[in-house]
XYZ file of C-alpha atoms in Angstrom:
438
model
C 105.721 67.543 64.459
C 106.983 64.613 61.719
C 106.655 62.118 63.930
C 103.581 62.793 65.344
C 102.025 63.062 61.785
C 103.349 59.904 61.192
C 102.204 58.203 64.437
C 98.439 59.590 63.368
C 98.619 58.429 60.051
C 100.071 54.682 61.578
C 97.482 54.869 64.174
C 94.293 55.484 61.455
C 95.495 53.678 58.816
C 95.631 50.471 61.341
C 92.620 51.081 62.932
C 89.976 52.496 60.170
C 91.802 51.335 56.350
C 92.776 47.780 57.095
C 90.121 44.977 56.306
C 89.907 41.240 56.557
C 91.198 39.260 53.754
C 88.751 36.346 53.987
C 85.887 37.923 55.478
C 87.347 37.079 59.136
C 85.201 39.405 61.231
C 87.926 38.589 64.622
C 90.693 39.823 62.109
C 89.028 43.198 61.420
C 88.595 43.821 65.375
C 91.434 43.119 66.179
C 93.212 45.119 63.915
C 90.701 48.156 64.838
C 91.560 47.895 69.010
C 95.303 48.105 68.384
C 95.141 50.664 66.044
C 92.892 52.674 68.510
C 95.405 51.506 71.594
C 97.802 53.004 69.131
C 96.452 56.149 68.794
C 95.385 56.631 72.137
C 99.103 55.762 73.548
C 100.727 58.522 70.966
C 98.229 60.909 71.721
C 98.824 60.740 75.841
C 102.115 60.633 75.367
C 101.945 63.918 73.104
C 99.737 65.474 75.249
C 101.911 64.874 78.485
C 105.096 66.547 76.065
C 102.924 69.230 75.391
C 102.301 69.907 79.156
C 105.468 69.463 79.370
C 106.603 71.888 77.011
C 104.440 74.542 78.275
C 105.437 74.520 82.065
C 109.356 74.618 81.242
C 108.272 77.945 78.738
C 105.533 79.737 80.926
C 108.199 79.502 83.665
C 111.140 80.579 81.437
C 111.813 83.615 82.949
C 109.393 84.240 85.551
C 109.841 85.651 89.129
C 107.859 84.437 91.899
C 108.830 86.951 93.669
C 107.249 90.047 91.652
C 103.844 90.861 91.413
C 102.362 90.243 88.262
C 101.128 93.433 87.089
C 104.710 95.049 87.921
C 106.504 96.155 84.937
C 109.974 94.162 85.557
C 111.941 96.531 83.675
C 110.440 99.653 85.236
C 110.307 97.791 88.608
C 113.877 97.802 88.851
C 114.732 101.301 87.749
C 111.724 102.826 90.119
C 112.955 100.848 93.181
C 116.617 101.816 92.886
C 115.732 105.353 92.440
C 113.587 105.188 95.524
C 110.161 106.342 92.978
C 107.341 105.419 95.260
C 104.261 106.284 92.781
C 104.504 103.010 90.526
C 102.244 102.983 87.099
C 101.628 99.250 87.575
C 97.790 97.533 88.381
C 97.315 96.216 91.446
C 96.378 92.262 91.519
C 92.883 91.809 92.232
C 92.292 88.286 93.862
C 88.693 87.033 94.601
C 88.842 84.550 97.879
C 86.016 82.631 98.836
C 86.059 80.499 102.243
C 84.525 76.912 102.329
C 83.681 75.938 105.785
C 84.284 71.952 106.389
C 83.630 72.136 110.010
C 83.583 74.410 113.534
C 85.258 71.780 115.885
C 84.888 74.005 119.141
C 83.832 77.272 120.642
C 86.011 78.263 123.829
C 84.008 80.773 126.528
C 87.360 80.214 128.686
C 89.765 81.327 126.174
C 87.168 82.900 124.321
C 88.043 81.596 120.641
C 86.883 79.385 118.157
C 88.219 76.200 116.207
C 87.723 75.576 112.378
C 88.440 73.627 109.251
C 88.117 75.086 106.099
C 89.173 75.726 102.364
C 90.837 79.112 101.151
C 90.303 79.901 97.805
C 91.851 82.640 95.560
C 91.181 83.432 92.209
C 93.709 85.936 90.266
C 95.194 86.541 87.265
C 98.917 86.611 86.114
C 99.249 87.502 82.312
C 103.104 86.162 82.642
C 101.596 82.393 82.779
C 99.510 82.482 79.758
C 99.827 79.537 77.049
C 97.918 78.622 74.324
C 96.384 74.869 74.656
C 96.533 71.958 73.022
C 94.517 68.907 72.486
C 91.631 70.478 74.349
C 94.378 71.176 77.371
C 91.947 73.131 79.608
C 94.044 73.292 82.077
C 97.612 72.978 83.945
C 97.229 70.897 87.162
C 100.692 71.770 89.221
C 102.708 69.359 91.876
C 102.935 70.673 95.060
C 106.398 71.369 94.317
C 105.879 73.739 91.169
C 103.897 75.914 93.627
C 106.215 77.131 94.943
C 107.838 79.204 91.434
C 104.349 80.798 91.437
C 103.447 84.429 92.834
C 100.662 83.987 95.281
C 99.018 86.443 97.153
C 100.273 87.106 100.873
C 97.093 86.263 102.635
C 96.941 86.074 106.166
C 94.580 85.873 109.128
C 94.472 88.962 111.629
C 92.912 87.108 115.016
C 94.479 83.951 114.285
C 95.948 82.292 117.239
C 96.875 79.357 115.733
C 96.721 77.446 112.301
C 97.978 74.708 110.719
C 97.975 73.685 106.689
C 97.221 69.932 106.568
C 100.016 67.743 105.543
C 98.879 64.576 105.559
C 99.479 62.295 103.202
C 101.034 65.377 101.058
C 100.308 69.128 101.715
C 96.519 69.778 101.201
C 97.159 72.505 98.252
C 95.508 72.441 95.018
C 96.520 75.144 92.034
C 95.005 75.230 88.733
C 96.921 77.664 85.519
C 94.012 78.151 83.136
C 95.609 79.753 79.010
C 94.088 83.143 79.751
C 96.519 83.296 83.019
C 93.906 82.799 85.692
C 95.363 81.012 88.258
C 92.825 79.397 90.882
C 94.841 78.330 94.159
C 93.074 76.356 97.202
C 95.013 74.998 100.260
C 93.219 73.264 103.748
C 93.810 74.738 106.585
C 92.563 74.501 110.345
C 93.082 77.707 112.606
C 91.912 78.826 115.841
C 90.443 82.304 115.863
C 90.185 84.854 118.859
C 86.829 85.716 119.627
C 85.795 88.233 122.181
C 82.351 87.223 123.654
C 79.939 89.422 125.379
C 78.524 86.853 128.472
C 76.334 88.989 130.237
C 73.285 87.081 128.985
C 75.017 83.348 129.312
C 74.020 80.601 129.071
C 70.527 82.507 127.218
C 73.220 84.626 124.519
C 74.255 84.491 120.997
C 77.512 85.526 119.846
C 79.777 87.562 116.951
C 82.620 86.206 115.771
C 85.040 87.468 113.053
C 87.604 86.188 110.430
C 89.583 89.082 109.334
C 91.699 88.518 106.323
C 94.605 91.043 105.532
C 97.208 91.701 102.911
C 100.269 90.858 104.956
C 102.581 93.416 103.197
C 101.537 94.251 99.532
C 99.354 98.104 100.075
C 96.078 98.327 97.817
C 98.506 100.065 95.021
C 99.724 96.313 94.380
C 96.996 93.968 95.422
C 93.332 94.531 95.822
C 91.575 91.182 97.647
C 87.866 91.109 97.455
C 84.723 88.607 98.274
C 83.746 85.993 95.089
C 80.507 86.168 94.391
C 79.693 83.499 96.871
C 81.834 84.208 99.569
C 81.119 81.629 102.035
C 80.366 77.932 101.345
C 79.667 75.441 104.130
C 79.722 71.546 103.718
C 76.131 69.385 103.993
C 76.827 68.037 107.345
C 77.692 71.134 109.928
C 76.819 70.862 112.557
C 77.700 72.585 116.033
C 77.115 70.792 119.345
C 75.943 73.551 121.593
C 75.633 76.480 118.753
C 73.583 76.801 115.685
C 75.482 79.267 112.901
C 72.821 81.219 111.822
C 73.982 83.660 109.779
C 77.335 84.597 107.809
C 77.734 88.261 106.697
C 80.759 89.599 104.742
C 82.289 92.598 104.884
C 84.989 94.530 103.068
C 87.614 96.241 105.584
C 90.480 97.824 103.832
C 92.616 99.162 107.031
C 95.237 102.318 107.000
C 98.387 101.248 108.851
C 100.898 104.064 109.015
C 99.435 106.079 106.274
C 99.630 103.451 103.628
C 95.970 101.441 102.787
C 96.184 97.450 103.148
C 93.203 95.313 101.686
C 91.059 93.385 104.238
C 88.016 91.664 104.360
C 86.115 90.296 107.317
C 83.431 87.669 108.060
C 80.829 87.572 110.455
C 79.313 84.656 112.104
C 76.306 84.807 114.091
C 76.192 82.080 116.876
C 73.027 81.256 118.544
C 73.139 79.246 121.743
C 71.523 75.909 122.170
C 69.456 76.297 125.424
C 68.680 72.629 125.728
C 72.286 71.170 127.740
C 71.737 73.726 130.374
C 68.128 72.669 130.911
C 68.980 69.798 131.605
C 72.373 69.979 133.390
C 72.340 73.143 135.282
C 68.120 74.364 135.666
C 66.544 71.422 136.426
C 68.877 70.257 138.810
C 69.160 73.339 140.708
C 65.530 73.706 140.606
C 65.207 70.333 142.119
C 67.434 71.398 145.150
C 65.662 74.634 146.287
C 62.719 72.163 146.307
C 64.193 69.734 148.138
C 64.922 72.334 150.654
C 61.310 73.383 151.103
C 60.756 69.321 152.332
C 61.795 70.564 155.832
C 58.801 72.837 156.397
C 56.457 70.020 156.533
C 59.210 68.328 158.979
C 58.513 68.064 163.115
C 59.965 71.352 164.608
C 61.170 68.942 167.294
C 63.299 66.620 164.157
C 65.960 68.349 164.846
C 68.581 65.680 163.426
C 66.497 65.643 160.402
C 66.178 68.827 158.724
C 69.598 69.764 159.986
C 71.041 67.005 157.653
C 68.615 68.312 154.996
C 69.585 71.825 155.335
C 73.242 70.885 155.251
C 72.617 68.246 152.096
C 70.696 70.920 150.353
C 73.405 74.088 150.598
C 76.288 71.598 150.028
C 74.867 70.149 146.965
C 73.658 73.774 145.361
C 77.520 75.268 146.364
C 78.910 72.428 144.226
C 76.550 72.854 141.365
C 77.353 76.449 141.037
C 81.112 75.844 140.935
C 80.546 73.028 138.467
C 78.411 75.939 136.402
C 80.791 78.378 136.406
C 84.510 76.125 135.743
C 84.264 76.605 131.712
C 83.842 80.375 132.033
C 86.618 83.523 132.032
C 86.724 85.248 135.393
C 85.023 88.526 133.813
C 84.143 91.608 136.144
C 80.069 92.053 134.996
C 77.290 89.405 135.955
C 75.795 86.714 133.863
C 72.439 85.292 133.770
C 74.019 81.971 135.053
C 75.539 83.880 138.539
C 72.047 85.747 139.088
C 70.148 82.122 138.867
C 72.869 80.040 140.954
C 72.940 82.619 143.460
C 69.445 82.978 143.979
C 68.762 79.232 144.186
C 71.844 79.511 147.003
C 70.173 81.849 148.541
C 66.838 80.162 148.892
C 68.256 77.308 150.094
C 70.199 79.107 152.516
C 66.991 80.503 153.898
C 65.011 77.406 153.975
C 68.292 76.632 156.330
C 67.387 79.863 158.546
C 64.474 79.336 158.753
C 64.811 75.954 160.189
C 67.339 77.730 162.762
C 64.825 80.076 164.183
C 62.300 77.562 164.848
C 64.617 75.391 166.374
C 65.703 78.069 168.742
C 61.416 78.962 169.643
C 61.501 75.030 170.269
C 64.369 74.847 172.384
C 62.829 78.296 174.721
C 59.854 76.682 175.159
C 61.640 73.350 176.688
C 63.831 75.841 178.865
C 60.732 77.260 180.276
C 59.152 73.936 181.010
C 62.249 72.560 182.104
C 62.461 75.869 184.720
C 58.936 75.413 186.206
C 59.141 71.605 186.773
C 61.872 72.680 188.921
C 59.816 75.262 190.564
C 57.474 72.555 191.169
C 59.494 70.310 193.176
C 61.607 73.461 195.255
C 58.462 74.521 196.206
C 55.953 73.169 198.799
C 53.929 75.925 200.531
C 51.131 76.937 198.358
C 49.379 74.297 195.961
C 46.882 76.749 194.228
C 49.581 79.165 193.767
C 51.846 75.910 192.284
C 48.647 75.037 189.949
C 47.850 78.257 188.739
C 52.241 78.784 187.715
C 51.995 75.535 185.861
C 49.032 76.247 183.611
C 50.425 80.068 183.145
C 54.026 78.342 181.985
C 52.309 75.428 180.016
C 49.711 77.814 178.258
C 53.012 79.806 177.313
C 54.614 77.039 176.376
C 51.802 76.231 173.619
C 51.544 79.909 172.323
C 55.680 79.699 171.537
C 55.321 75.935 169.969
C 52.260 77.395 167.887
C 54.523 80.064 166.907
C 57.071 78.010 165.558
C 54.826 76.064 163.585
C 52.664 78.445 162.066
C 56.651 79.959 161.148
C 57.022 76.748 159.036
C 52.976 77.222 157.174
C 53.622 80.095 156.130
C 57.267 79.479 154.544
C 55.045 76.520 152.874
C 53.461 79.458 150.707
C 56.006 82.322 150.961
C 59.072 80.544 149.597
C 57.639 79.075 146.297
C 55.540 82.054 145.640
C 58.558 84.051 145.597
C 60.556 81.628 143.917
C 58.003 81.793 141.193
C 58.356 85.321 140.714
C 62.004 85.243 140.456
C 61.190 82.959 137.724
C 58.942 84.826 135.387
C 61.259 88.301 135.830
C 64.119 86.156 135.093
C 63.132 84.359 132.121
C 61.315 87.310 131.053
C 64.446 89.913 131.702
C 66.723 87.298 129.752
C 64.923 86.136 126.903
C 63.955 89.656 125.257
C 66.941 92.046 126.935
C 69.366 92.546 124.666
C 72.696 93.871 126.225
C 74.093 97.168 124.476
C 77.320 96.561 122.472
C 80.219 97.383 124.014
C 81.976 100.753 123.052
């Protein structure tokens, strides 16, 4: 304390009694700046002492390993005689979650991918201090973390997670006098998420972080929401979801007869509609009409609508496989099976139908084909020959008419039903809401 009296008293006199001798302006600046260097220099280097000074006594002493509103004396006694009912306070730790980004959303595995900051706000009484030069804070190294009781947090669906490392672990951990310690790490996890599909690719989606007291009951440590529990950054964004809403919810669990704090998020997911417009409706739409180009084919273009027919199913059987590759093999039907079956189906018919003509067209050309033969085998009666050939040829028209008026009316039956598949479809799956499961 001397010497940093002394050091002040230096450092003003220098920099506030001195004055120039001869009226030399430079002299009396120059003796002001190094007396303020001076005084700035002695009063860093007190302040990083003081720091100092108070880390090596706040941790003088203290467990990491105990709870901080644990009695340490009693502690001891209470857990060697096997006393369950401890008189100390549980903790109570505010977390809040900032959201930096939601990298992926998984219908295959059904889980979700995301980057985000943990925050936990509690106090410990055993780290209190009392500041100096307007200290307002203790900013501690990753590696003085580590002395320090911290709540034993952990994620209930996570499948994976990792704390970022890079260039030194993403933690942050702030000691203020009154003992309230504020602790922040980064962390990217992936989450479970169990997805309802039934409405897919028209659906929105639940998905839950569930945060849990690992192995402190709520007799030691009571987590709860700050009160603004969820933060997201400026810029996310979701490429085929828009996160609508974010609900919180407090879940304290009972595991065994003994109560552990937990708290749970909800995020509400809303499906963007507009990459399956244009990657899996339109398309498919195209190809049933394509089909429906062979009904205004020849009957006789037989090479023709074959290779159309066969294009047509080909190209709709790989579009429904590439529809359905990024999804779980679940027992119930989505909206995405009804529509890629239908549009099968139509162009399957449009197929059919081609096949039936094709086999009125090929009878007819069997009958002529019989009564030219007729013709030549048989000499004896010429009126009886005429009056054969016009009952064959007027037969002959009535099956070709057939067959034609066959492919009119698919001109108007097959879009007009296709139609109506559309409204009930769009109709069904844009209000219907599925019920929950139990």
């Amino acid at each position: 304390m001397v010497r940093l009296i002394a050091c002040l008293g230096l450092g003003a006199f220098l920099g506030a009694v001195v004055r120039p001798t001869y009226g030399d302006i430079t002299v009396f600046s120059n003796a002001r700046s190094v007396g303020i260097y001076f005084l700035c220099m002695v009063t860093m280097g007190y302040a990083e002492n003081a720091r100092e000074k108070i880390l090596t006594e706040i941790f003088n002493g203290y467990d990491g390993k105990i709870p901080p509103n644990y009695d340490n004396g009693n502690f001891f006694v209470q857990s060697m005689l096997h006393i369950r009912n401890y008189t100390n306070t549980p903790v109570k730790s505010s977390v809040q979650i900032y959201i930096i980004g939601i990298d992926s959303i998984n219908e295959a595995t059904m889980d979700f991918s995301m980057s985000f900051f943990v925050r936990q706000r509690w106090v410990d009484n055993r780290l209190n201090y009392t500041p100096t030069l307007n200290m307002s804070r203790l900013e501690l190294d990753t590696k003085r973390m580590s002395n320090v009781w911290v709540p034993d947090l952990y994620f209930v669906n996570e499948k994976k997670a990792d704390v970022h490392h890079v260039t030194v672990p993403n933690k942050l951990m702030h000691i203020y006098p009154d003992g309230l310690v504020v602790y922040s790490m980064r962390v990217t996890a992936v989450f479970s998420c169990t997805m309802d599909l039934q409405k897919y690719p028209l659906d929105d989606q639940k998905c839950y972080i569930v945060l849990e007291s690992y192995g402190y009951s709520t007799e030691t440590l009571v987590m709860r929401w700050h009160p603004n529990p969820v933060e997201k950054a400026d810029n996310l964004q979701l490429p085929q979801f828009e996160l609508q809403n974010i609900t919180d919810y407090i879940c304290d669990v009972t595991y065994a007869g003994v109560t552990y704090t937990c708290l749970k998020l909800e995020l509400f997911l809303h499906r963007n509609l507009g990459y399956y417009i244009i990657q899996v409706y339109i398309p498919s739409f195209l190809i049933v009409i394509l089909s429906w180009v062979s009904f205004w084919l020849n009957v006789d273009s037989t090479p023709a609508r074959i290779s159309l027919g066969l294009l047509t199913v080909l190209t709709m059987t790989t579009q429904s496989q590439g529809a359905k590759a990024s999804l779980p093999r679940v027992s119930y039907i989505k909206a995405i099976d009804i529509w890629m079956s239908t549009c099968l189906f139509f162009v399957f018919a449009a197929l059919i139908e081609f096949a039936y003509v094709n086999v009125l067209a090929r009878v007819d050309q069997r009958k002529v084909n019989s009564v030219t033969s007729k013709l030549n085998e048989a000499k004896e009666d010429e009126e009886e020959k005429t009056q054969n050939q016009q009952s064959w040829c007027f037969t002959k028209l009535e099956d070709k008419e057939r067959a034609r008026m066959l492919d009119k009316i698919s001109r108007a039956i097959f879009p007009a039903v296709f139609l109506v598949f559309n409204i009930i479809y769009w109709l069904v799956y844009v209000f219907w809401e599925p019920s929950p499961a139990a």
